[in-house]
Amino acid sequence: MVIRITRDKHIFKFGPKLKPAAYASPGDIVIFETYDCFAGQIKKETDLVTHIDFSRVNPATGPLYVKNAERGDALVVDILDIKVNDIGICVAVKGAGVLGDKVKNDKTRICKIENKTIKFLENIEIPIRPMIGVIGVAYDEEIPTGTPYKHGGNLDTKEITIGTRVFLPVFREGGLLAIGDLHAVQADGEICVAACEVSGEVMVKVQVLKGLAPEWPVLETNDAFYILVSDENVEKALREATDLAVKILQSSLNISWEDAYMLASLVVDIQISQLVDPKKTIRARIPKQILKDSSKILSAMKASF
Ligand code: CA
Ligand code: CA
């Protein structure tokens, strides 16, 4: 069955009291229509971020109730397709991003997207690589959709793209999945605070793995697994992602902690997803050459409830 959720059904907080916008059974295909992260408030280059209503920033379409998803399960989301519309928005904002103190003038750039290419300036064109900025489930406390954490949320991770499988821990009955904040393209770090922001739609398949809620979101691509850890403090996120990767190698390969630590230094890449959201997101990449079985990874980092 294909279920469509229109963009007028959206949330600004992942919390314990969300009301479902739609229902799905495991195996269903669901299409989420999404606003851009400014909820369509920026239409031309004279529209600046400082002019918009901030209570409407980062809408996430949903939430979707998935039958049979209970606390302690993993919600499995296969990203089958991402379609982006033809207008992309880039912004520079005083005080925002890694170099916010150096921004002298707020600026908006509207980029035309044509033939899978973003026209940033007349002579600067970039191929699109559509990705999802916000993907998450209901959490035990209210967390704004602009913040990433254990439930997912504003992960701004370029690997959350077509073909990727996302594993999220289920906290509340039905999971209550919401998706928004598409980017036509984004580089690691998302250093200026935003990417090429765009509206569009996402097609996913949802499934449930009983009793395998991971402590942090996990991605699976063709060639690797990624553990996504977010914290206000980048060093803390780095340490936690590294600690988890070593723990996963140790228990999945049944080797000593020290061997796993040395092995991680050879094969695990520690990468930066974004450095600009209220919590920063770091990812540990474990190649499938070393570990192929997602259930071993999920078991090794099972959340305790
Ligand atoms: Ca974002
Ligand atoms: Ca964004």
Short mmCIF file of N, CA, C and O and ligand atoms in Angstrom, two decimals, residues 37 58 133-134 154 156 181 183 190 193 197 277, ligand 1:
data_model
loop_
_atom_site.label_atom_id
_atom_site.label_comp_id
_atom_site.label_asym_id
_atom_site.label_seq_id
_atom_site.Cartn_x
_atom_site.Cartn_y
_atom_site.Cartn_z
N CYS A 37 13.32 24.09 4.80
CA CYS A 37 13.46 24.31 6.25
C CYS A 37 12.92 25.67 6.70
O CYS A 37 12.73 25.91 7.89
N ASN A 58 12.08 24.64 10.20
CA ASN A 58 12.31 23.20 10.31
C ASN A 58 11.05 22.35 10.49
O ASN A 58 11.01 21.45 11.35
N GLY A 133 17.59 16.24 5.78
CA GLY A 133 18.20 16.87 6.96
C GLY A 133 17.57 16.39 8.26
O GLY A 133 18.26 16.08 9.22
N VAL A 134 16.22 16.34 8.27
CA VAL A 134 15.50 15.97 9.50
C VAL A 134 14.75 14.66 9.29
O VAL A 134 13.89 14.55 8.41
N ASN A 154 17.38 16.55 13.51
CA ASN A 154 18.13 17.37 12.53
C ASN A 154 19.56 16.85 12.35
O ASN A 154 20.51 17.53 12.71
N ASP A 156 21.29 16.25 9.62
CA ASP A 156 22.07 16.92 8.57
C ASP A 156 23.28 16.11 8.14
O ASP A 156 24.43 16.59 8.16
N ASP A 181 13.18 19.06 5.81
CA ASP A 181 14.49 19.72 5.65
C ASP A 181 15.35 19.02 4.59
O ASP A 181 16.48 18.59 4.87
N HIS A 183 17.83 18.71 1.43
CA HIS A 183 18.93 19.49 0.84
C HIS A 183 19.19 18.96 -0.57
O HIS A 183 19.31 17.74 -0.74
N GLU A 190 28.39 21.28 7.03
CA GLU A 190 27.32 22.26 6.76
C GLU A 190 27.72 23.62 7.34
O GLU A 190 26.96 24.26 8.08
N VAL A 193 25.76 27.02 8.24
CA VAL A 193 24.50 26.83 8.99
C VAL A 193 23.36 26.24 8.16
O VAL A 193 22.46 25.64 8.69
N GLU A 197 18.84 24.51 0.53
CA GLU A 197 17.56 24.15 1.16
C GLU A 197 16.47 24.07 0.09
O GLU A 197 16.38 24.96 -0.76
N ASP A 277 24.34 22.82 14.23
CA ASP A 277 23.04 22.70 14.89
C ASP A 277 23.23 22.79 16.41
O ASP A 277 24.37 22.74 16.89
CA CA B 1 19.06 20.94 9.04
#
